[in-house]
Amino acid sequence: MAEYQPPRLDRSWREVNPGGVVLEPGNSVTYITGTWRTMRPVRDLEQCTHCLICWIMCPDGAITVADGK
């Protein structure tokens, strides 16, 4: 395993390769997504203690919270 090398700070931001650049708009149709989930989470409202851990862990908008429940 290679030893960790801290990033070089002796160069300008203009010399750093850009990251997160979309070179071809609309290219997401070529990527297969959604196959990484191995199980589907299910809430059991009878066992719910209103701890809101499910709200923290689930994708945005999947669980709504009203009045702390």
PDB file of N, CA and C in Angstrom:
ATOM      1  N   MET A   1       0.839  -1.174   0.000  1.00  0.00           N
ATOM      2  CA  MET A   1       0.000   0.000   0.000  1.00  0.00           C
ATOM      3  C   MET A   1       0.885   1.237   0.000  1.00  0.00           C
ATOM      4  N   ALA A   2       0.544   2.198  -0.829  1.00  0.00           N
ATOM      5  CA  ALA A   2       1.355   3.409  -0.945  1.00  0.00           C
ATOM      6  C   ALA A   2       1.191   4.290   0.287  1.00  0.00           C
ATOM      7  N   GLU A   3       2.253   4.945   0.642  1.00  0.00           N
ATOM      8  CA  GLU A   3       2.223   5.850   1.787  1.00  0.00           C
ATOM      9  C   GLU A   3       1.456   7.114   1.418  1.00  0.00           C
ATOM     10  N   TYR A   4       0.701   7.644   2.364  1.00  0.00           N
ATOM     11  CA  TYR A   4      -0.097   8.850   2.126  1.00  0.00           C
ATOM     12  C   TYR A   4       0.801  10.035   1.816  1.00  0.00           C
ATOM     13  N   GLN A   5       0.438  10.753   0.780  1.00  0.00           N
ATOM     14  CA  GLN A   5       1.144  11.970   0.402  1.00  0.00           C
ATOM     15  C   GLN A   5       0.172  13.137   0.524  1.00  0.00           C
ATOM     16  N   PRO A   6       0.480  14.112   1.365  1.00  0.00           N
ATOM     17  CA  PRO A   6      -0.427  15.255   1.482  1.00  0.00           C
ATOM     18  C   PRO A   6      -0.478  16.031   0.166  1.00  0.00           C
ATOM     19  N   PRO A   7      -1.575  16.733  -0.077  1.00  0.00           N
ATOM     20  CA  PRO A   7      -1.684  17.475  -1.330  1.00  0.00           C
ATOM     21  C   PRO A   7      -0.629  18.568  -1.428  1.00  0.00           C
ATOM     22  N   ARG A   8      -0.187  18.807  -2.647  1.00  0.00           N
ATOM     23  CA  ARG A   8       0.811  19.850  -2.878  1.00  0.00           C
ATOM     24  C   ARG A   8       0.145  21.213  -2.766  1.00  0.00           C
ATOM     25  N   LEU A   9       0.792  22.102  -2.037  1.00  0.00           N
ATOM     26  CA  LEU A   9       0.260  23.444  -1.877  1.00  0.00           C
ATOM     27  C   LEU A   9       1.116  24.475  -2.593  1.00  0.00           C
ATOM     28  N   ASP A  10       2.044  24.015  -3.410  1.00  0.00           N
ATOM     29  CA  ASP A  10       2.969  24.925  -4.072  1.00  0.00           C
ATOM     30  C   ASP A  10       2.536  25.283  -5.491  1.00  0.00           C
ATOM     31  N   ARG A  11       1.268  25.053  -5.821  1.00  0.00           N
ATOM     32  CA  ARG A  11       0.807  25.387  -7.163  1.00  0.00           C
ATOM     33  C   ARG A  11      -0.484  26.200  -7.078  1.00  0.00           C
ATOM     34  N   SER A  12      -0.750  26.911  -8.125  1.00  0.00           N
ATOM     35  CA  SER A  12      -1.922  27.772  -8.195  1.00  0.00           C
ATOM     36  C   SER A  12      -3.179  26.943  -8.417  1.00  0.00           C
ATOM     37  N   TRP A  13      -4.321  27.485  -8.068  1.00  0.00           N
ATOM     38  CA  TRP A  13      -5.586  26.790  -8.312  1.00  0.00           C
ATOM     39  C   TRP A  13      -5.810  26.578  -9.799  1.00  0.00           C
ATOM     40  N   ARG A  14      -5.184  27.384 -10.630  1.00  0.00           N
ATOM     41  CA  ARG A  14      -5.334  27.238 -12.080  1.00  0.00           C
ATOM     42  C   ARG A  14      -4.656  25.970 -12.599  1.00  0.00           C
ATOM     43  N   GLU A  15      -3.750  25.413 -11.823  1.00  0.00           N
ATOM     44  CA  GLU A  15      -3.026  24.209 -12.229  1.00  0.00           C
ATOM     45  C   GLU A  15      -3.695  22.923 -11.755  1.00  0.00           C
ATOM     46  N   VAL A  16      -4.701  23.035 -10.905  1.00  0.00           N
ATOM     47  CA  VAL A  16      -5.361  21.865 -10.336  1.00  0.00           C
ATOM     48  C   VAL A  16      -6.445  21.390 -11.296  1.00  0.00           C
ATOM     49  N   ASN A  17      -6.511  20.075 -11.511  1.00  0.00           N
ATOM     50  CA  ASN A  17      -7.538  19.508 -12.383  1.00  0.00           C
ATOM     51  C   ASN A  17      -8.918  19.733 -11.776  1.00  0.00           C
ATOM     52  N   PRO A  18      -9.877  20.173 -12.580  1.00  0.00           N
ATOM     53  CA  PRO A  18     -11.225  20.386 -12.051  1.00  0.00           C
ATOM     54  C   PRO A  18     -11.889  19.053 -11.735  1.00  0.00           C
ATOM     55  N   GLY A  19     -12.714  19.041 -10.716  1.00  0.00           N
ATOM     56  CA  GLY A  19     -13.450  17.840 -10.353  1.00  0.00           C
ATOM     57  C   GLY A  19     -14.942  18.090 -10.456  1.00  0.00           C
ATOM     58  N   GLY A  20     -15.700  17.052 -10.665  1.00  0.00           N
ATOM     59  CA  GLY A  20     -17.147  17.169 -10.746  1.00  0.00           C
ATOM     60  C   GLY A  20     -17.632  17.922 -11.968  1.00  0.00           C
ATOM     61  N   VAL A  21     -16.896  17.854 -13.049  1.00  0.00           N
ATOM     62  CA  VAL A  21     -17.270  18.562 -14.269  1.00  0.00           C
ATOM     63  C   VAL A  21     -18.063  17.622 -15.168  1.00  0.00           C
ATOM     64  N   VAL A  22     -19.210  18.080 -15.622  1.00  0.00           N
ATOM     65  CA  VAL A  22     -20.023  17.307 -16.554  1.00  0.00           C
ATOM     66  C   VAL A  22     -19.635  17.736 -17.962  1.00  0.00           C
ATOM     67  N   LEU A  23     -18.945  16.864 -18.658  1.00  0.00           N
ATOM     68  CA  LEU A  23     -18.474  17.196 -19.998  1.00  0.00           C
ATOM     69  C   LEU A  23     -19.547  17.019 -21.058  1.00  0.00           C
ATOM     70  N   GLU A  24     -20.473  16.104 -20.823  1.00  0.00           N
ATOM     71  CA  GLU A  24     -21.543  15.842 -21.781  1.00  0.00           C
ATOM     72  C   GLU A  24     -22.877  15.896 -21.045  1.00  0.00           C
ATOM     73  N   PRO A  25     -23.611  16.999 -21.135  1.00  0.00           N
ATOM     74  CA  PRO A  25     -24.908  17.078 -20.458  1.00  0.00           C
ATOM     75  C   PRO A  25     -25.832  15.955 -20.917  1.00  0.00           C
ATOM     76  N   GLY A  26     -26.578  15.396 -19.971  1.00  0.00           N
ATOM     77  CA  GLY A  26     -27.509  14.323 -20.294  1.00  0.00           C
ATOM     78  C   GLY A  26     -26.875  12.952 -20.355  1.00  0.00           C
ATOM     79  N   ASN A  27     -25.643  12.805 -19.856  1.00  0.00           N
ATOM     80  CA  ASN A  27     -24.956  11.521 -19.961  1.00  0.00           C
ATOM     81  C   ASN A  27     -25.368  10.527 -18.879  1.00  0.00           C
ATOM     82  N   SER A  28     -26.232  10.917 -17.947  1.00  0.00           N
ATOM     83  CA  SER A  28     -26.613  10.000 -16.875  1.00  0.00           C
ATOM     84  C   SER A  28     -27.437   8.818 -17.375  1.00  0.00           C
ATOM     85  N   VAL A  29     -28.033   8.931 -18.546  1.00  0.00           N
ATOM     86  CA  VAL A  29     -28.819   7.811 -19.071  1.00  0.00           C
ATOM     87  C   VAL A  29     -27.932   6.628 -19.429  1.00  0.00           C
ATOM     88  N   THR A  30     -26.633   6.845 -19.559  1.00  0.00           N
ATOM     89  CA  THR A  30     -25.726   5.752 -19.902  1.00  0.00           C
ATOM     90  C   THR A  30     -25.239   4.992 -18.672  1.00  0.00           C
ATOM     91  N   TYR A  31     -25.545   5.491 -17.472  1.00  0.00           N
ATOM     92  CA  TYR A  31     -25.090   4.839 -16.245  1.00  0.00           C
ATOM     93  C   TYR A  31     -26.231   4.062 -15.608  1.00  0.00           C
ATOM     94  N   ILE A  32     -25.955   2.834 -15.240  1.00  0.00           N
ATOM     95  CA  ILE A  32     -26.942   2.006 -14.558  1.00  0.00           C
ATOM     96  C   ILE A  32     -26.861   2.341 -13.077  1.00  0.00           C
ATOM     97  N   THR A  33     -27.973   2.774 -12.500  1.00  0.00           N
ATOM     98  CA  THR A  33     -28.000   3.122 -11.080  1.00  0.00           C
ATOM     99  C   THR A  33     -29.129   2.382 -10.390  1.00  0.00           C
ATOM    100  N   GLY A  34     -29.104   2.388  -9.074  1.00  0.00           N
ATOM    101  CA  GLY A  34     -30.181   1.804  -8.299  1.00  0.00           C
ATOM    102  C   GLY A  34     -30.030   0.332  -7.996  1.00  0.00           C
ATOM    103  N   THR A  35     -28.942  -0.287  -8.412  1.00  0.00           N
ATOM    104  CA  THR A  35     -28.789  -1.720  -8.163  1.00  0.00           C
ATOM    105  C   THR A  35     -28.008  -2.014  -6.888  1.00  0.00           C
ATOM    106  N   TRP A  36     -27.569  -0.988  -6.177  1.00  0.00           N
ATOM    107  CA  TRP A  36     -26.729  -1.222  -5.005  1.00  0.00           C
ATOM    108  C   TRP A  36     -27.537  -1.549  -3.751  1.00  0.00           C
ATOM    109  N   ARG A  37     -28.841  -1.303  -3.754  1.00  0.00           N
ATOM    110  CA  ARG A  37     -29.641  -1.580  -2.563  1.00  0.00           C
ATOM    111  C   ARG A  37     -29.846  -3.081  -2.427  1.00  0.00           C
ATOM    112  N   THR A  38     -29.587  -3.604  -1.236  1.00  0.00           N
ATOM    113  CA  THR A  38     -29.739  -5.034  -1.014  1.00  0.00           C
ATOM    114  C   THR A  38     -31.006  -5.365  -0.244  1.00  0.00           C
ATOM    115  N   MET A  39     -31.616  -4.376   0.410  1.00  0.00           N
ATOM    116  CA  MET A  39     -32.857  -4.619   1.128  1.00  0.00           C
ATOM    117  C   MET A  39     -33.681  -3.339   1.159  1.00  0.00           C
ATOM    118  N   ARG A  40     -34.966  -3.487   1.299  1.00  0.00           N
ATOM    119  CA  ARG A  40     -35.877  -2.346   1.335  1.00  0.00           C
ATOM    120  C   ARG A  40     -36.291  -2.091   2.775  1.00  0.00           C
ATOM    121  N   PRO A  41     -35.998  -0.909   3.316  1.00  0.00           N
ATOM    122  CA  PRO A  41     -36.381  -0.624   4.698  1.00  0.00           C
ATOM    123  C   PRO A  41     -37.897  -0.462   4.826  1.00  0.00           C
ATOM    124  N   VAL A  42     -38.441  -0.965   5.927  1.00  0.00           N
ATOM    125  CA  VAL A  42     -39.872  -0.871   6.192  1.00  0.00           C
ATOM    126  C   VAL A  42     -40.050  -0.342   7.610  1.00  0.00           C
ATOM    127  N   ARG A  43     -40.891   0.682   7.755  1.00  0.00           N
ATOM    128  CA  ARG A  43     -41.170   1.225   9.089  1.00  0.00           C
ATOM    129  C   ARG A  43     -42.322   0.462   9.727  1.00  0.00           C
ATOM    130  N   ASP A  44     -42.177   0.148  10.999  1.00  0.00           N
ATOM    131  CA  ASP A  44     -43.246  -0.470  11.771  1.00  0.00           C
ATOM    132  C   ASP A  44     -43.744   0.592  12.743  1.00  0.00           C
ATOM    133  N   LEU A  45     -44.870   1.222  12.424  1.00  0.00           N
ATOM    134  CA  LEU A  45     -45.364   2.332  13.231  1.00  0.00           C
ATOM    135  C   LEU A  45     -45.758   1.915  14.642  1.00  0.00           C
ATOM    136  N   GLU A  46     -46.061   0.641  14.861  1.00  0.00           N
ATOM    137  CA  GLU A  46     -46.404   0.172  16.207  1.00  0.00           C
ATOM    138  C   GLU A  46     -45.183   0.148  17.118  1.00  0.00           C
ATOM    139  N   GLN A  47     -43.998  -0.052  16.546  1.00  0.00           N
ATOM    140  CA  GLN A  47     -42.770  -0.079  17.340  1.00  0.00           C
ATOM    141  C   GLN A  47     -42.053   1.271  17.356  1.00  0.00           C
ATOM    142  N   CYS A  48     -42.592   2.257  16.667  1.00  0.00           N
ATOM    143  CA  CYS A  48     -41.945   3.562  16.533  1.00  0.00           C
ATOM    144  C   CYS A  48     -41.879   4.278  17.880  1.00  0.00           C
ATOM    145  N   THR A  49     -40.692   4.787  18.221  1.00  0.00           N
ATOM    146  CA  THR A  49     -40.497   5.557  19.458  1.00  0.00           C
ATOM    147  C   THR A  49     -40.300   7.038  19.168  1.00  0.00           C
ATOM    148  N   HIS A  50     -40.459   7.436  17.923  1.00  0.00           N
ATOM    149  CA  HIS A  50     -40.308   8.826  17.477  1.00  0.00           C
ATOM    150  C   HIS A  50     -38.911   9.368  17.759  1.00  0.00           C
ATOM    151  N   CYS A  51     -37.910   8.520  17.591  1.00  0.00           N
ATOM    152  CA  CYS A  51     -36.516   8.936  17.795  1.00  0.00           C
ATOM    153  C   CYS A  51     -35.976   9.701  16.588  1.00  0.00           C
ATOM    154  N   LEU A  52     -36.644   9.583  15.442  1.00  0.00           N
ATOM    155  CA  LEU A  52     -36.304  10.268  14.189  1.00  0.00           C
ATOM    156  C   LEU A  52     -35.004   9.786  13.551  1.00  0.00           C
ATOM    157  N   ILE A  53     -34.476   8.646  13.983  1.00  0.00           N
ATOM    158  CA  ILE A  53     -33.285   8.090  13.333  1.00  0.00           C
ATOM    159  C   ILE A  53     -33.619   7.700  11.893  1.00  0.00           C
ATOM    160  N   CYS A  54     -34.819   7.211  11.661  1.00  0.00           N
ATOM    161  CA  CYS A  54     -35.216   6.851  10.295  1.00  0.00           C
ATOM    162  C   CYS A  54     -35.218   8.087   9.401  1.00  0.00           C
ATOM    163  N   TRP A  55     -35.631   9.222   9.927  1.00  0.00           N
ATOM    164  CA  TRP A  55     -35.666  10.468   9.161  1.00  0.00           C
ATOM    165  C   TRP A  55     -34.258  10.916   8.799  1.00  0.00           C
ATOM    166  N   ILE A  56     -33.309  10.708   9.718  1.00  0.00           N
ATOM    167  CA  ILE A  56     -31.918  11.082   9.460  1.00  0.00           C
ATOM    168  C   ILE A  56     -31.310  10.162   8.406  1.00  0.00           C
ATOM    169  N   MET A  57     -31.596   8.863   8.469  1.00  0.00           N
ATOM    170  CA  MET A  57     -30.938   7.882   7.616  1.00  0.00           C
ATOM    171  C   MET A  57     -31.558   7.732   6.229  1.00  0.00           C
ATOM    172  N   CYS A  58     -32.824   8.072   6.055  1.00  0.00           N
ATOM    173  CA  CYS A  58     -33.493   7.869   4.774  1.00  0.00           C
ATOM    174  C   CYS A  58     -33.203   9.007   3.801  1.00  0.00           C
ATOM    175  N   PRO A  59     -33.366   8.745   2.502  1.00  0.00           N
ATOM    176  CA  PRO A  59     -33.150   9.793   1.498  1.00  0.00           C
ATOM    177  C   PRO A  59     -34.076  10.986   1.727  1.00  0.00           C
ATOM    178  N   ASP A  60     -33.661  12.133   1.232  1.00  0.00           N
ATOM    179  CA  ASP A  60     -34.440  13.363   1.404  1.00  0.00           C
ATOM    180  C   ASP A  60     -35.862  13.199   0.906  1.00  0.00           C
ATOM    181  N   GLY A  61     -36.793  13.600   1.741  1.00  0.00           N
ATOM    182  CA  GLY A  61     -38.192  13.590   1.353  1.00  0.00           C
ATOM    183  C   GLY A  61     -38.883  12.248   1.461  1.00  0.00           C
ATOM    184  N   ALA A  62     -38.164  11.194   1.830  1.00  0.00           N
ATOM    185  CA  ALA A  62     -38.777   9.872   1.905  1.00  0.00           C
ATOM    186  C   ALA A  62     -39.668   9.744   3.132  1.00  0.00           C
ATOM    187  N   ILE A  63     -39.326  10.441   4.213  1.00  0.00           N
ATOM    188  CA  ILE A  63     -40.107  10.402   5.445  1.00  0.00           C
ATOM    189  C   ILE A  63     -40.394  11.841   5.844  1.00  0.00           C
ATOM    190  N   THR A  64     -41.655  12.140   6.086  1.00  0.00           N
ATOM    191  CA  THR A  64     -42.013  13.485   6.522  1.00  0.00           C
ATOM    192  C   THR A  64     -42.187  13.509   8.030  1.00  0.00           C
ATOM    193  N   VAL A  65     -41.834  14.634   8.633  1.00  0.00           N
ATOM    194  CA  VAL A  65     -41.947  14.803  10.078  1.00  0.00           C
ATOM    195  C   VAL A  65     -42.940  15.921  10.343  1.00  0.00           C
ATOM    196  N   ALA A  66     -43.928  15.638  11.198  1.00  0.00           N
ATOM    197  CA  ALA A  66     -44.898  16.645  11.608  1.00  0.00           C
ATOM    198  C   ALA A  66     -45.056  16.567  13.116  1.00  0.00           C
ATOM    199  N   ASP A  67     -44.905  17.675  13.784  1.00  0.00           N
ATOM    200  CA  ASP A  67     -45.025  17.746  15.245  1.00  0.00           C
ATOM    201  C   ASP A  67     -44.050  16.810  15.944  1.00  0.00           C
ATOM    202  N   GLY A  68     -42.851  16.655  15.414  1.00  0.00           N
ATOM    203  CA  GLY A  68     -41.831  15.818  16.030  1.00  0.00           C
ATOM    204  C   GLY A  68     -42.092  14.333  15.937  1.00  0.00           C
ATOM    205  N   LYS A  69     -43.014  13.925  15.079  1.00  0.00           N
ATOM    206  CA  LYS A  69     -43.337  12.503  14.927  1.00  0.00           C
ATOM    207  C   LYS A  69     -43.229  12.114  13.474  1.00  0.00           C
TER     208      LYS A  69
END
